[in-house]
Short mmCIF file of C-alpha atoms in Angstrom, two decimals:
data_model
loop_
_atom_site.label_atom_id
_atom_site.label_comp_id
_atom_site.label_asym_id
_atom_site.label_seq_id
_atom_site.Cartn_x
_atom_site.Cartn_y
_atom_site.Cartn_z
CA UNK A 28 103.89 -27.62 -41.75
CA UNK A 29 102.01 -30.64 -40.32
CA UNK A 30 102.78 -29.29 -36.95
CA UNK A 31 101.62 -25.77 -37.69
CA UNK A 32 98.36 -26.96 -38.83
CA UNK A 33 97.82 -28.88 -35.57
CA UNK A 34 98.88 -26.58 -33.36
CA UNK A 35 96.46 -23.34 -35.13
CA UNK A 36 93.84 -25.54 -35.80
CA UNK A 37 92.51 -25.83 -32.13
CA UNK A 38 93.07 -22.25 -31.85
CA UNK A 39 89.80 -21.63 -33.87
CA UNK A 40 87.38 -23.76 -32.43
CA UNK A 41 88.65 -22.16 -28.96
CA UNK A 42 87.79 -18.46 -29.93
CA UNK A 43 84.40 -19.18 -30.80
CA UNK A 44 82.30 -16.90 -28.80
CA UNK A 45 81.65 -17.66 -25.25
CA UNK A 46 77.63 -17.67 -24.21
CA UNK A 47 76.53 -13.96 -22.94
CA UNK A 48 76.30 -13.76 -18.91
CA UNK A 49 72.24 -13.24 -19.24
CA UNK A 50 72.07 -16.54 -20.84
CA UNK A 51 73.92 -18.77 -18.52
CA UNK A 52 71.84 -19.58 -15.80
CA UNK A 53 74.59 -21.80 -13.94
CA UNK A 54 77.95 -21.01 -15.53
CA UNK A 55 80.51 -23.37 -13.91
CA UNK A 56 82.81 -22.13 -11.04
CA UNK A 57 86.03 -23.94 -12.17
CA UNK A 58 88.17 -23.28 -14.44
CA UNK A 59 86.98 -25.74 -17.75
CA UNK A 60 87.35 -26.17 -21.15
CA UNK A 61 84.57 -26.30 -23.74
CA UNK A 62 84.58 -30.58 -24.83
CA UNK A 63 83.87 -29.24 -28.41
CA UNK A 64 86.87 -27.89 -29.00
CA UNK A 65 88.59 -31.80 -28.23
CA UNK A 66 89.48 -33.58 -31.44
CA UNK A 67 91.56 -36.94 -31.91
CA UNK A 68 94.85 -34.86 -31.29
CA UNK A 69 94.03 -32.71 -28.52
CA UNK A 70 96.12 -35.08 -26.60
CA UNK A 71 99.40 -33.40 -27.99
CA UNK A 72 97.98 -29.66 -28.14
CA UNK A 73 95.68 -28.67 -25.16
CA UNK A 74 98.64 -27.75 -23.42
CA UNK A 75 98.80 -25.12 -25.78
CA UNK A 76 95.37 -23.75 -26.58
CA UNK A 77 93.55 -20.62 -25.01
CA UNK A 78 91.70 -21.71 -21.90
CA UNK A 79 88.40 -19.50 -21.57
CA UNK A 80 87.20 -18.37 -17.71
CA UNK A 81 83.84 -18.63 -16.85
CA UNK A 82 82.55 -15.71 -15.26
CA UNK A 83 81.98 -15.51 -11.63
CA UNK A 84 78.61 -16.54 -10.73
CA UNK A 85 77.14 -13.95 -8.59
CA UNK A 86 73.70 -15.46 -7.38
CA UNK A 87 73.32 -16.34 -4.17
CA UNK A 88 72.63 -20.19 -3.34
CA UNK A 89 69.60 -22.00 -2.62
CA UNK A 90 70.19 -22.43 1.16
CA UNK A 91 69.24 -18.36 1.56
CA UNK A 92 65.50 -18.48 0.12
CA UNK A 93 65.01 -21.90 1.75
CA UNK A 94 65.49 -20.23 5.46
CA UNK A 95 63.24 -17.19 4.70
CA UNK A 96 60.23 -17.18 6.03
CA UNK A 97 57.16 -14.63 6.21
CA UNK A 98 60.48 -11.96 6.23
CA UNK A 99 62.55 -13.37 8.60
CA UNK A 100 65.50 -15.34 8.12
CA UNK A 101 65.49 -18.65 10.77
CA UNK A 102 69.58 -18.93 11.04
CA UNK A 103 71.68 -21.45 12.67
CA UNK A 104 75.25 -21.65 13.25
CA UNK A 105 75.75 -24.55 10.77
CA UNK A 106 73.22 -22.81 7.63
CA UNK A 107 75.62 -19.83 8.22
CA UNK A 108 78.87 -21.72 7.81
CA UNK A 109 77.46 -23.40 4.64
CA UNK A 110 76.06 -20.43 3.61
CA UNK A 111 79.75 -18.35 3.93
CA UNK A 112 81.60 -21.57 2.18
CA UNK A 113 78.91 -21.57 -0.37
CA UNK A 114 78.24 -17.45 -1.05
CA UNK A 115 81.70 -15.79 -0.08
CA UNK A 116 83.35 -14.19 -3.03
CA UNK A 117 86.79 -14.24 -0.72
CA UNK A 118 86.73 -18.39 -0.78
CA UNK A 119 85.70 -18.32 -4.45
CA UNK A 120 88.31 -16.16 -5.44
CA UNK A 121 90.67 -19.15 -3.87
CA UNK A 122 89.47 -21.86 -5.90
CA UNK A 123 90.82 -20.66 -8.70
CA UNK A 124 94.48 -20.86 -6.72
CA UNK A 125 94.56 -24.51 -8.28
CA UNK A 126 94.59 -23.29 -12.04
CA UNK A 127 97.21 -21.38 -11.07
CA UNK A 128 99.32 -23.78 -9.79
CA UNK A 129 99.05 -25.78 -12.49
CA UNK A 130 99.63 -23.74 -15.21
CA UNK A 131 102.77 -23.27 -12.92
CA UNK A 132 103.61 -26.77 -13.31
CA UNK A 133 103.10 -26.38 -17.57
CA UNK A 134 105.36 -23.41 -17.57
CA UNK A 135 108.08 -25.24 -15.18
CA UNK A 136 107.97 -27.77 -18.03
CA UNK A 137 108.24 -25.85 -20.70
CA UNK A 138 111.48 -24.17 -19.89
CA UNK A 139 109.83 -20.90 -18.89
CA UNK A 140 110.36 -18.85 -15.44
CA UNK A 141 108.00 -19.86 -12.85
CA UNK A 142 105.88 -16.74 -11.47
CA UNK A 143 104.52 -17.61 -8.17
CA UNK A 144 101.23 -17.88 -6.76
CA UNK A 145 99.81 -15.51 -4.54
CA UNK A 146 98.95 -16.38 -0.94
CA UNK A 147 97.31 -13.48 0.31
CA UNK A 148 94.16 -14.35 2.45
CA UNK A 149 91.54 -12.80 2.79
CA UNK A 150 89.49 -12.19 6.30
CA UNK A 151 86.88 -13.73 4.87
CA UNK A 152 84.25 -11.67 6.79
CA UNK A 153 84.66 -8.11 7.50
CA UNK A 154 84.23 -8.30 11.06
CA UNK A 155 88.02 -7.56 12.47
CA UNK A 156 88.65 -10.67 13.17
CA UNK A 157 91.42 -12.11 11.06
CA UNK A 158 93.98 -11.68 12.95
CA UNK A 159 93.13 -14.03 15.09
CA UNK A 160 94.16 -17.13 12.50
CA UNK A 161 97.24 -14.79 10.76
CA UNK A 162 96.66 -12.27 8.26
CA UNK A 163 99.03 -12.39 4.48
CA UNK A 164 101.88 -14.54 4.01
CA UNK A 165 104.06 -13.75 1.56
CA UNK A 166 104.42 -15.60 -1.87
CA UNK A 167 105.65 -18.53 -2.34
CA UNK A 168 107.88 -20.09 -4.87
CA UNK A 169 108.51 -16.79 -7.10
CA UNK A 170 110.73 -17.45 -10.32
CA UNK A 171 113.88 -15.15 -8.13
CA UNK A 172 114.78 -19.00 -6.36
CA UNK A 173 116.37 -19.46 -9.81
CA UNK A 174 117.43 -16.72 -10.88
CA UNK A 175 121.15 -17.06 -10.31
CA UNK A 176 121.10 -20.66 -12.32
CA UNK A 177 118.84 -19.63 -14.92
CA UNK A 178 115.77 -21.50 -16.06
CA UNK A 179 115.83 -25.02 -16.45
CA UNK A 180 115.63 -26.52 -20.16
CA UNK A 181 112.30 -27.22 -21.93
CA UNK A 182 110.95 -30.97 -21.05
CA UNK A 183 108.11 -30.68 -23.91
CA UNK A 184 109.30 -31.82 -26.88
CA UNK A 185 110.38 -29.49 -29.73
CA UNK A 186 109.59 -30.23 -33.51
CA UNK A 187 111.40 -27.84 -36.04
CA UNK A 188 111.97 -27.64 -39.83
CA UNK A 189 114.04 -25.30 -42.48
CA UNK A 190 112.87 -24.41 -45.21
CA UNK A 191 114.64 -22.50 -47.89
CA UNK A 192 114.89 -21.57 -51.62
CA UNK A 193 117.36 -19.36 -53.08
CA UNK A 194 117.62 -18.35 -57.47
CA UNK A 195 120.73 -16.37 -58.36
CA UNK A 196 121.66 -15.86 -61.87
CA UNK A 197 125.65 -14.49 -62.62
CA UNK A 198 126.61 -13.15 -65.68
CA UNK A 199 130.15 -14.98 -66.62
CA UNK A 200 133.01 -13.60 -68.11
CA UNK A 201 134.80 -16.96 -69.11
CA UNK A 202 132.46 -19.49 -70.77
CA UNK A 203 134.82 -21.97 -70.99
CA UNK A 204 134.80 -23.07 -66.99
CA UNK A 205 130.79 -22.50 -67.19
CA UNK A 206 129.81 -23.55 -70.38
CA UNK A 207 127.19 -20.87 -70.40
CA UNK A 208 127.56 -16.96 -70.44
CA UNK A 209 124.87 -16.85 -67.42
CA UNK A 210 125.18 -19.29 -64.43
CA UNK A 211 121.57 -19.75 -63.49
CA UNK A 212 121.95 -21.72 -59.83
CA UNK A 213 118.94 -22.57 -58.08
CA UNK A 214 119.28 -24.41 -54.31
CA UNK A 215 116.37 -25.99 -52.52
CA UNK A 216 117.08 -26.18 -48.40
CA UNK A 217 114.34 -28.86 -46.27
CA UNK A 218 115.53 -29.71 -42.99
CA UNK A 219 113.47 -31.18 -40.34
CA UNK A 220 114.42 -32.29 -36.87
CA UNK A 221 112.86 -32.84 -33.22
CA UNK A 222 114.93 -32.34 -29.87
CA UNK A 223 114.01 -33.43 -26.49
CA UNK A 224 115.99 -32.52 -22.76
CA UNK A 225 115.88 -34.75 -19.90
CA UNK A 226 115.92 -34.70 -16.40
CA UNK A 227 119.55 -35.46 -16.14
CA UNK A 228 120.25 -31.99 -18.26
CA UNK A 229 121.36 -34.42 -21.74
CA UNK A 230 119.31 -33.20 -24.75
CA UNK A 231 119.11 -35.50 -27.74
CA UNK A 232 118.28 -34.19 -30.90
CA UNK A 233 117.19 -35.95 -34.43
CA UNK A 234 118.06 -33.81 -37.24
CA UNK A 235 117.47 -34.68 -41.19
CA UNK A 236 118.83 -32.37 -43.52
CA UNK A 237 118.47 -32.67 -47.33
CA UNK A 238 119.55 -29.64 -50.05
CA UNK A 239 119.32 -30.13 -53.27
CA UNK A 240 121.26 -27.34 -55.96
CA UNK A 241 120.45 -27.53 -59.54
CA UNK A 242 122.68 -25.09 -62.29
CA UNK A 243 122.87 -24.56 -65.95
CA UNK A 244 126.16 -25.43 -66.07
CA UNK A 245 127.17 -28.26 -68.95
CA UNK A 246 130.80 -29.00 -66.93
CA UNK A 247 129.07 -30.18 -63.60
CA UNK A 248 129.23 -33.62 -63.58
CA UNK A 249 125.88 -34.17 -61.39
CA UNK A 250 123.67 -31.60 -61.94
CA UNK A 251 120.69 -31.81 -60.22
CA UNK A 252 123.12 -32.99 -57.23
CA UNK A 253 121.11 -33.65 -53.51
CA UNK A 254 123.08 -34.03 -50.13
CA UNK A 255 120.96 -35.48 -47.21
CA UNK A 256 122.19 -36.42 -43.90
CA UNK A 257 120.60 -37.88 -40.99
CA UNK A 258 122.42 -36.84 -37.56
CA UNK A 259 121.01 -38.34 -34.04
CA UNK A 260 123.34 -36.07 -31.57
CA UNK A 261 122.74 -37.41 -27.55
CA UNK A 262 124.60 -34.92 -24.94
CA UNK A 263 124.82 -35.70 -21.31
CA UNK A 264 126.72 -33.03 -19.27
CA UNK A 265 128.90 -34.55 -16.40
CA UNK A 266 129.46 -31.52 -14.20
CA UNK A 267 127.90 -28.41 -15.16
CA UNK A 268 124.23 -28.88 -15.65
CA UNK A 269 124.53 -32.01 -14.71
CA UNK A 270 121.31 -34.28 -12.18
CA UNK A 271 117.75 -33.88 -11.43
CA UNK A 272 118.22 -31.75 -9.05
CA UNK A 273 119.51 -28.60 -10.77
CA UNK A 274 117.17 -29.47 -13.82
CA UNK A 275 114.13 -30.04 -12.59
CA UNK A 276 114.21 -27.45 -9.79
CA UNK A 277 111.54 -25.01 -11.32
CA UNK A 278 109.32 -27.94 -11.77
CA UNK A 279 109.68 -29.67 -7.80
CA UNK A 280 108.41 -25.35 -7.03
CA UNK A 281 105.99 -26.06 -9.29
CA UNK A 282 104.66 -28.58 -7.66
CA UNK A 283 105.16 -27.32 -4.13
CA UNK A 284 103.26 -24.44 -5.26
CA UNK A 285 100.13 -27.02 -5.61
CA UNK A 286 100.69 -28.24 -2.03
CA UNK A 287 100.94 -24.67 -0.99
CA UNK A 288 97.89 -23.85 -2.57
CA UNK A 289 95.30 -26.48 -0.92
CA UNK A 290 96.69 -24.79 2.15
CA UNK A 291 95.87 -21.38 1.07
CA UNK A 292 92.37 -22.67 0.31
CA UNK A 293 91.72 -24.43 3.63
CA UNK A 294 93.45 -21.47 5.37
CA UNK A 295 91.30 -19.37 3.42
CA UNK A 296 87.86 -21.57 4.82
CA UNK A 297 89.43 -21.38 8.52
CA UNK A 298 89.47 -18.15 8.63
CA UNK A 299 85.72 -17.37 6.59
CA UNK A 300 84.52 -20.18 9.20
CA UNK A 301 86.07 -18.56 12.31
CA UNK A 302 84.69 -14.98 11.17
CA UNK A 303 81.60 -16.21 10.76
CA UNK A 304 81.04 -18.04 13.69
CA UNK A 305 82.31 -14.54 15.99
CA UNK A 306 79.96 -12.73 14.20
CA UNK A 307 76.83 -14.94 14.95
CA UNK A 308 77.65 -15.63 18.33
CA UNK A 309 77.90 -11.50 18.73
CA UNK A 310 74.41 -11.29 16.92
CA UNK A 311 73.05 -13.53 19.37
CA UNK A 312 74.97 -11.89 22.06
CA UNK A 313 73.49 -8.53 20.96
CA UNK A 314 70.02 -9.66 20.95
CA UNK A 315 70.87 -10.95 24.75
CA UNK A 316 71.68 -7.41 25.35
CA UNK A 317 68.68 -5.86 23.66
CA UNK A 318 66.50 -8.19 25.63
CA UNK A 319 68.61 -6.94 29.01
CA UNK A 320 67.89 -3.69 27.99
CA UNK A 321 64.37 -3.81 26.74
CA UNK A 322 63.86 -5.37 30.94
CA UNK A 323 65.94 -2.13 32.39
CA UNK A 324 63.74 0.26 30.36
CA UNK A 325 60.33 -1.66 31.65
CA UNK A 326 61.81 -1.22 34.93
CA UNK A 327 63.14 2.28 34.70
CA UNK A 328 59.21 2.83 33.58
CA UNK A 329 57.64 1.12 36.32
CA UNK A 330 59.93 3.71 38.61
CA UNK A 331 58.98 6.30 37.38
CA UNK A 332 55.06 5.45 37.36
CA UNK A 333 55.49 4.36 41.09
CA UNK A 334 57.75 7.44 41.79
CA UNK A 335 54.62 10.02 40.04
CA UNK A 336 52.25 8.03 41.93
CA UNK A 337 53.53 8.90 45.37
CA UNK A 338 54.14 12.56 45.11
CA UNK A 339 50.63 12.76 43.99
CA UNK A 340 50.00 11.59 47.60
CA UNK A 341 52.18 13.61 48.94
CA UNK A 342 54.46 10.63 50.29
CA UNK A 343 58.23 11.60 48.24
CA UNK A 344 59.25 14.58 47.21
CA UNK A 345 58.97 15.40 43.62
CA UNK A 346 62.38 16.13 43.04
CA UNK A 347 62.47 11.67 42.79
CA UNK A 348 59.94 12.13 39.44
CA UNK A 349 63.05 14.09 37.78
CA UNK A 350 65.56 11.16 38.81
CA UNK A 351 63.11 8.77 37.72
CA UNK A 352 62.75 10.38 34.59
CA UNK A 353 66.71 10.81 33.62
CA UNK A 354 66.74 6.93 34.65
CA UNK A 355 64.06 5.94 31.79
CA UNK A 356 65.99 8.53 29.66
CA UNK A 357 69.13 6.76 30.05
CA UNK A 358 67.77 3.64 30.20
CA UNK A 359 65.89 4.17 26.51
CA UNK A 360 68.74 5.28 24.89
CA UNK A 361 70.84 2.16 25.84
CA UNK A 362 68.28 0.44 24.22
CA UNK A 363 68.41 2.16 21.11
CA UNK A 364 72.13 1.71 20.94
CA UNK A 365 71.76 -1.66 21.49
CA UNK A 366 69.06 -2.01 18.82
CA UNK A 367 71.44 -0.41 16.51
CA UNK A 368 73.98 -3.22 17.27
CA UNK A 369 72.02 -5.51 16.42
CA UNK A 370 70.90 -4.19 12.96
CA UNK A 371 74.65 -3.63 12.21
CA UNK A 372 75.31 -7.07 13.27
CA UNK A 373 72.09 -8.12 11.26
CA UNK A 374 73.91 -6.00 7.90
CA UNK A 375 77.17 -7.49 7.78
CA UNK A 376 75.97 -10.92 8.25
CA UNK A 377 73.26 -10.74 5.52
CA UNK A 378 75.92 -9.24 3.30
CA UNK A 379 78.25 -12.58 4.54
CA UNK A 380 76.05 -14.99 3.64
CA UNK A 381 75.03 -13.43 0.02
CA UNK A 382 77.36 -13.36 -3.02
CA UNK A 383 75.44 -10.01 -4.71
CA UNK A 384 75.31 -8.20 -0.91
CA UNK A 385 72.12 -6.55 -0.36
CA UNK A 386 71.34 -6.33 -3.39
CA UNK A 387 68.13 -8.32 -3.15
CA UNK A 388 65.07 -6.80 -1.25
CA UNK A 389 63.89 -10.08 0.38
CA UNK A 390 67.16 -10.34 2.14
CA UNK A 391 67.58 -6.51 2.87
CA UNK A 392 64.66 -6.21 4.98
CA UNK A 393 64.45 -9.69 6.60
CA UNK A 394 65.64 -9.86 10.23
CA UNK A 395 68.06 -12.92 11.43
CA UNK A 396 66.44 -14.97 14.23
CA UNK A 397 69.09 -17.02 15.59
CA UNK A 398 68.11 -20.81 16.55
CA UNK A 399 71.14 -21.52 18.34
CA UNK A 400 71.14 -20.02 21.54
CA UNK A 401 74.54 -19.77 23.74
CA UNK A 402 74.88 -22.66 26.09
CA UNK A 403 77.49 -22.31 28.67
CA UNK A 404 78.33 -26.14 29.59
CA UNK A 405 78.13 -27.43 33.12
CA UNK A 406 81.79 -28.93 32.84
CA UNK A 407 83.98 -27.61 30.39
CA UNK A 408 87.00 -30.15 29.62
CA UNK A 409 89.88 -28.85 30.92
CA UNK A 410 92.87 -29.91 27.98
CA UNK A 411 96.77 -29.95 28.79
CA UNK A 412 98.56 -26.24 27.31
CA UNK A 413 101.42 -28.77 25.63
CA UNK A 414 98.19 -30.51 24.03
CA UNK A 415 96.76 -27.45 22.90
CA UNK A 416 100.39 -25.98 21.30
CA UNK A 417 100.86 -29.19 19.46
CA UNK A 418 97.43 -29.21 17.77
CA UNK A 419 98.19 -26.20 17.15
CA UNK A 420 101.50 -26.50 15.21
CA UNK A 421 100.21 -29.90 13.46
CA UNK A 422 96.75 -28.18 12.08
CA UNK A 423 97.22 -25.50 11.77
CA UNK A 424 97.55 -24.71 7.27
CA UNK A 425 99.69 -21.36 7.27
CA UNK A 426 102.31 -23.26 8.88
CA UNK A 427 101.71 -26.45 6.51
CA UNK A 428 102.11 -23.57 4.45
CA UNK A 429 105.86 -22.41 5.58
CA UNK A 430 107.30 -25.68 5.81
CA UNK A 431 106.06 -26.10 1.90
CA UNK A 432 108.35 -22.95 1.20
CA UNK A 433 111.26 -24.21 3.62
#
């Protein structure tokens, strides 16, 4: 009963209701519980008590209204890296791979199949670029590894108690064994115990068992008469069942599923940081191009101006003023489709960088000046292939990743 009072107790303070969105101005972006709900014996029974989620914090970071200014937004490449790590919903949704994992680890403890964790990553960016650092793996460390063997036994320790009370009253036919024409019996059943299973697959269990049976009868010799027994039972398999290995298999996943998941985080970051980098340099590339075209439409113009000129003097035949003119045609509408580029470019990034989109009309209608320009270096280092395969295979975290689940 003790127990059950311990164990519920918690369970109230821990449904108390959680502060509305509207009045959270920060809410945290972990996974934490509320420190009013710890008492002197949380200790023993946080492992089992609800665990309330925060809700996902959809405002955007300071770093985005600090780089706005007079409506444009002054962008490097290193404000839009922080700004992905710090805004993307994609790398958010990853943090919370590390609960996972260890709840994992609790229910590998507790005896209970072990579920997985998901290592599906996301691109990070919408820009078609992740495939260039790998796409989805598949899930690690599913509950199917043991399937065949069962799950392993429960490593928390078990308390238990019996409690029972039974009143039968039987008419008798023969007094004389009895003493009494109605055998009234009453028996009063409290047995308590705890059990705990090792590593090794032995279990040991401490039982105490007390009844107690009280009757009418004027033969019984005892009457009330109480049996109690105290039984400490210790069994070790030596074959079946038997070592660490088979019995703490679910909990070594477990725990490979927490190595496995820093990877999927920092895979995760690679590939955010990689998308966002392509798509800034192919902003700034765009702009190039506008520029490049903006030149080719000044000079298509000055053509045609010097073209009109000279058939007014009768010097080229006017037939030129129509080439001219399909020139600066041609010439305009590259610019406009290069223009465009650049305000699609200028729309996903701005929808990158923010956690609520475009939601916000500052950050809608700005336009992105890049401040890092493209500098092509004068000698590029020139690195060994072998050099660049090995970094490769040693840094690379989906791999990190694959040898967890080998």
């Amino acid at each position: 009963m003790v127990c059950v009072v311990l164990v519920a107790a918690p369970t109230s303070y821990a449904q108390a209701p959680s502060p509305k969105p509207q009045e959270t101005t920060n809410p945290p972006r972990t996974l934490k519980k509320d420190p009013e709900t710890h008492h002197w014996y949380s200790s023993a029974t946080r492992n089992y008590e609800t665990r309330e989620i925060a809700p996902v914090d959809i405002s955007n970071s300071g770093r985005l209204d600090s780089l706005l200014r007079a409506g444009q937004l002054y962008l490097s490449l290193r404000d839009a890296i922080a700004l992905a790590i710090e805004n993307n919903l994609d790398v958010e949704l990853e943090r919370y791979e590390f609960a996972l994992a260890d709840t994992e680890i609790q229910r590998a403890k507790a005896g209970a199949a072990i579920l997985g964790i998901p290592t599906a990553v996301q691109p990070g960016i919408s820009t078609g670029a992740g495939a260039l650092l790998g796409g989805v793996n598949t899930g690690l460390a599913s509950g199917g590894y043991a399937s065949p063997l069962g799950t392993n036994g429960t490593f928390d320790p078990q308390v238990f108690s019996n409690l029972n009370f039974g009143h039968t009253t039987a008419p008798q036919s023969n007094t004389v064994t009895s003493g009494t024409s109605a055998l009234v019996t009453t028996n009063t059943t409290a047995n308590f115990g705890a059990s705990e299973t090792f590593g090794t697959g032995g279990t040991a269990a401490l039982t105490l068992n007390n009844n107690r049976t009280e009757q009418n009868s004027f033969r019984s010799t005892v009457n009330p008469s109480t049996a109690s027994s105290l039984d400490l039972t210790l069994t070790q398999p030596l074959l079946q069942g038997f070592g660490f290995a088979f019995n703490r298999r679910n909990i070594v996943i477990a725990r490979n599923n927490l190595k496995a998941a820093d990877y999927v985080f920092r895979q995760q970051l690679t590939n955010t940081v990689a998308n966002v980098v392509q798509l800034y340099w192919n902003l700034v590339a765009a702009n190039s191009t506008v520029g490049v075209q903006d030149q080719a439409v000044k000079a298509a113009q000055a053509l045609y101006d010097n073209n009109q000129k000279q058939v007014d003097v009768g010097t080229l035949a006017p037939i030129e003023i129509i080439r001219a003119e399909a020139q600066l045609a041609t010439a305009q509408q590259v610019l406009v489709a290069a223009q465009s580029q650049v305000t699609q470019y200028e729309t996903v990034l701005k929808s990158a960088l923010s956690r609520n989109g475009l939601a916000s009309l500052s950050v809608m209608s700005a336009h992105i000046i890049p401040t890092d320009p493209i500098r092509i270096p004068t000698v590029e280092p020139v690195q060994p292939f072998q050099d660049l395969v090995s970094a490769a295979l040693d840094n690379r975290p989906d791999l990190a990743q694959s040898r967890v689940q080998v």
